[in-house]
Short mmCIF file of C-alpha atoms in Angstrom, two decimals:
data_model
loop_
_atom_site.label_atom_id
_atom_site.label_comp_id
_atom_site.label_asym_id
_atom_site.label_seq_id
_atom_site.Cartn_x
_atom_site.Cartn_y
_atom_site.Cartn_z
CA MET A 1 -45.23 9.55 -52.92
CA ILE A 2 -44.60 9.68 -49.18
CA ALA A 3 -42.58 12.86 -49.49
CA ARG A 4 -45.78 14.68 -50.53
CA LEU A 5 -47.50 13.98 -47.20
CA PRO A 6 -47.56 16.64 -44.49
CA HIS A 7 -44.69 16.40 -42.00
CA GLY A 8 -45.39 13.78 -39.33
CA LEU A 9 -47.74 11.73 -41.52
CA ALA A 10 -44.92 10.33 -43.64
CA ALA A 11 -43.79 7.95 -40.88
CA VAL A 12 -47.35 6.79 -40.25
CA SER A 13 -47.93 6.27 -43.96
CA LEU A 14 -44.70 4.32 -44.31
CA ALA A 15 -45.62 2.08 -41.37
CA LEU A 16 -49.05 1.43 -42.85
CA LEU A 17 -47.57 0.74 -46.26
CA LEU A 18 -45.01 -1.70 -44.91
CA GLY A 19 -47.55 -3.45 -42.70
CA GLY A 20 -50.20 -3.61 -45.42
CA CYS A 21 -52.70 -2.44 -42.81
CA LEU A 22 -54.95 -0.46 -45.12
CA GLY A 23 -55.81 -3.27 -47.47
CA LEU A 24 -56.84 -0.83 -50.21
CA GLY A 25 -55.70 -3.14 -52.95
CA GLY A 26 -52.59 -3.07 -55.07
CA GLY A 27 -50.41 -2.33 -52.03
CA LYS A 28 -50.56 1.39 -52.80
CA ALA A 29 -50.71 3.75 -49.82
CA PRO A 30 -53.21 6.62 -50.06
CA GLU A 31 -51.81 10.10 -50.69
CA THR A 32 -53.96 11.64 -47.94
CA LEU A 33 -54.53 10.30 -44.44
CA ILE A 34 -57.46 11.96 -42.70
CA SER A 35 -57.75 12.59 -38.98
CA LEU A 36 -60.18 14.63 -36.92
CA THR A 37 -58.85 17.39 -34.67
CA ALA A 38 -60.96 19.07 -31.99
CA MET A 39 -61.29 22.84 -32.44
CA GLN A 40 -62.42 23.29 -28.83
CA VAL A 41 -59.97 21.90 -26.29
CA PRO A 42 -59.46 22.42 -22.55
CA ALA A 43 -56.89 25.00 -21.54
CA ALA A 44 -53.49 23.67 -20.53
CA GLY A 45 -53.39 22.97 -16.82
CA SER A 46 -57.16 22.73 -16.46
CA GLY A 47 -58.73 19.74 -14.76
CA ILE A 48 -61.76 18.44 -12.92
CA SER A 49 -62.02 16.14 -9.91
CA ALA A 50 -64.99 13.81 -9.54
CA THR A 51 -65.82 10.20 -8.90
CA ARG A 52 -66.46 7.81 -11.78
CA GLY A 53 -70.09 7.80 -10.72
CA GLU A 54 -70.30 11.53 -11.44
CA ALA A 55 -68.62 11.28 -14.83
CA LEU A 56 -70.09 11.35 -18.31
CA ILE A 57 -68.74 8.41 -20.28
CA VAL A 58 -68.52 8.95 -24.03
CA GLN A 59 -68.93 5.71 -25.96
CA GLU A 60 -67.78 4.89 -29.47
CA PRO A 61 -70.83 5.29 -31.72
CA GLU A 62 -72.21 2.41 -33.72
CA VAL A 63 -71.74 2.56 -37.50
CA ASP A 64 -72.81 0.73 -40.64
CA ARG A 65 -70.19 -1.21 -42.56
CA ASN A 66 -69.42 1.70 -44.90
CA LEU A 67 -68.07 3.64 -41.88
CA ALA A 68 -66.38 0.65 -40.28
CA ALA A 69 -63.66 0.77 -42.94
CA LEU A 70 -60.70 3.12 -43.19
CA ARG A 71 -61.87 4.41 -46.58
CA VAL A 72 -63.96 7.58 -46.89
CA PRO A 73 -67.45 6.84 -48.25
CA VAL A 74 -68.80 8.79 -51.22
CA ARG A 75 -72.55 8.81 -51.82
CA VAL A 76 -72.98 8.77 -55.62
CA ASN A 77 -76.79 8.52 -55.62
CA SER A 78 -79.63 7.41 -53.32
CA SER A 79 -78.47 3.79 -53.34
CA GLY A 80 -74.92 3.91 -54.68
CA LEU A 81 -71.73 4.16 -52.65
CA ALA A 82 -68.07 4.43 -53.63
CA TYR A 83 -64.92 5.40 -51.78
CA LEU A 84 -62.82 8.54 -52.13
CA ALA A 85 -59.72 7.83 -54.21
CA ASP A 86 -56.27 8.44 -52.73
CA ALA A 87 -57.58 9.04 -49.19
CA ALA A 88 -58.09 7.00 -46.03
CA TRP A 89 -58.82 7.57 -42.36
CA VAL A 90 -55.85 7.34 -39.99
CA GLU A 91 -58.12 5.47 -37.57
CA ARG A 92 -61.72 4.24 -37.66
CA PRO A 93 -63.99 7.30 -38.03
CA ALA A 94 -66.22 6.23 -35.12
CA ARG A 95 -63.27 6.13 -32.73
CA GLN A 96 -61.97 9.48 -34.00
CA PHE A 97 -65.40 11.04 -33.61
CA ARG A 98 -65.68 9.72 -30.03
CA SER A 99 -62.33 11.32 -29.13
CA LEU A 100 -63.25 14.62 -30.80
CA LEU A 101 -66.62 14.65 -29.03
CA ALA A 102 -65.04 13.90 -25.64
CA GLU A 103 -62.44 16.64 -26.12
CA THR A 104 -65.13 19.15 -27.11
CA LEU A 105 -67.16 18.25 -24.01
CA ARG A 106 -64.06 18.55 -21.80
CA ALA A 107 -63.50 22.07 -23.15
CA SER A 108 -66.67 23.23 -21.38
CA GLY A 109 -65.04 22.34 -18.06
CA LYS A 110 -68.42 21.52 -16.50
CA ARG A 111 -67.96 17.85 -15.69
CA LEU A 112 -65.56 14.94 -15.76
CA ILE A 113 -65.57 13.40 -19.24
CA LEU A 114 -64.20 9.89 -19.79
CA GLU A 115 -63.92 7.86 -22.95
CA ASP A 116 -65.31 4.35 -22.71
CA ASP A 117 -62.41 1.92 -22.55
CA GLY A 118 -64.61 -1.16 -22.36
CA THR A 119 -64.22 -1.66 -18.63
CA GLY A 120 -67.75 -0.46 -17.86
CA GLY A 121 -68.46 0.56 -14.29
CA PRO A 122 -70.97 3.01 -12.89
CA ALA A 123 -71.30 6.50 -14.26
CA ALA A 124 -73.78 9.30 -13.77
CA ALA A 125 -74.44 9.39 -17.50
CA ARG A 126 -73.40 7.86 -20.80
CA LEU A 127 -73.32 9.39 -24.25
CA GLY A 128 -73.32 7.14 -27.29
CA GLY A 129 -75.44 6.61 -30.32
CA ARG A 130 -75.00 5.99 -34.01
CA LEU A 131 -72.74 7.76 -36.47
CA VAL A 132 -75.14 7.66 -39.41
CA ASP A 133 -73.02 9.47 -41.98
CA MET A 134 -69.51 10.88 -42.22
CA GLY A 135 -68.51 11.23 -45.83
CA TYR A 136 -68.90 13.00 -49.14
CA ASP A 137 -72.10 13.42 -51.14
CA ALA A 138 -71.04 13.69 -54.79
CA ALA A 139 -74.44 14.79 -56.11
CA ARG A 140 -74.60 17.73 -53.68
CA GLN A 141 -70.82 18.31 -53.66
CA ALA A 142 -71.07 18.41 -49.90
CA VAL A 143 -69.58 16.79 -46.84
CA VAL A 144 -72.16 15.36 -44.46
CA VAL A 145 -71.75 14.37 -40.80
CA ARG A 146 -74.88 12.99 -39.14
CA PHE A 147 -74.97 11.67 -35.55
CA GLU A 148 -77.93 10.15 -33.72
CA ALA A 149 -76.99 10.83 -30.10
CA VAL A 150 -78.29 8.76 -27.20
CA ARG A 151 -77.68 9.84 -23.63
CA SER A 152 -78.69 7.81 -20.62
CA THR A 153 -78.54 8.38 -16.88
CA ARG A 154 -77.94 5.96 -14.07
CA ASP A 155 -81.65 6.02 -13.16
CA GLY A 156 -82.54 4.69 -16.63
CA ALA A 157 -83.73 7.88 -18.35
CA ILE A 158 -82.86 7.91 -22.06
CA GLU A 159 -82.93 10.82 -24.48
CA THR A 160 -82.05 10.93 -28.17
CA ARG A 161 -81.41 13.75 -30.60
CA ARG A 162 -80.15 13.87 -34.18
CA PHE A 163 -77.37 16.27 -35.12
CA GLU A 164 -76.16 17.11 -38.60
CA SER A 165 -73.69 19.36 -40.33
CA VAL A 166 -73.59 19.75 -44.12
CA ILE A 167 -70.82 21.74 -45.77
CA PRO A 168 -71.66 22.45 -49.43
CA GLY A 169 -69.41 23.53 -52.27
CA VAL A 170 -66.66 20.99 -51.53
CA SER A 171 -64.57 19.62 -54.39
CA GLY A 172 -64.39 15.82 -54.45
CA LYS A 173 -60.65 15.82 -53.88
CA PRO A 174 -58.99 14.43 -50.71
CA ALA A 175 -57.64 17.71 -49.25
CA PRO A 176 -60.87 19.76 -49.36
CA VAL A 177 -62.95 16.76 -48.28
CA ALA A 178 -60.62 16.16 -45.31
CA ALA A 179 -60.82 19.79 -44.19
CA ALA A 180 -64.60 19.86 -44.56
CA LEU A 181 -65.02 16.58 -42.66
CA ASN A 182 -63.08 18.05 -39.76
CA ARG A 183 -65.18 21.24 -39.76
CA ALA A 184 -68.45 19.32 -39.98
CA ALA A 185 -67.49 16.87 -37.22
CA ASN A 186 -66.52 19.78 -34.96
CA ALA A 187 -69.81 21.54 -35.67
CA VAL A 188 -71.75 18.41 -34.69
CA ALA A 189 -69.62 17.96 -31.56
CA ALA A 190 -70.23 21.59 -30.53
CA ASP A 191 -74.00 21.13 -30.96
CA VAL A 192 -73.90 17.94 -28.88
CA ALA A 193 -71.92 19.74 -26.16
CA ALA A 194 -74.53 22.53 -26.07
CA TRP A 195 -77.27 19.88 -25.75
CA ILE A 196 -75.47 18.07 -22.92
CA GLY A 197 -74.91 21.37 -21.09
#
């Protein structure tokens, strides 16, 4: 089973299998491990100098319990939820989305972008919010990523905006869902970056 994974994921899958970290039942490791990869990244050698007080700190978004797990949620109807068979996130989707969003913002090269490491401290602005949806809608055969962004400044001003990307025509199999999730998450991150400026 592990030999079918893309190169580099086999070791991760084996470690997860041996450690029983996924807890998906039956001790069976998923065939597909899903990770988000930023499509917009800073150029090699680029950098920005600023104080922490001038930085934008990107926080891990809040999520409901269905996105707090390593399984990929599937909306089966207006009130029903299942999980995508034979697939799991490599890391919590909220943390992956935070990293992708931060990398996309860094690619603009306009300001110092830091990811919240829990130490707090002053910053010119913070970007957080709620990851409302990041999964597969079986009825629409679509991947949906929905993010309610909240940005705040040191002087207390708060602004919110909802971002969404829907990619239709996606088969409910792990590989196409994984690719569509990455595209949709990148589309939302690019829209957030344009909003932040």
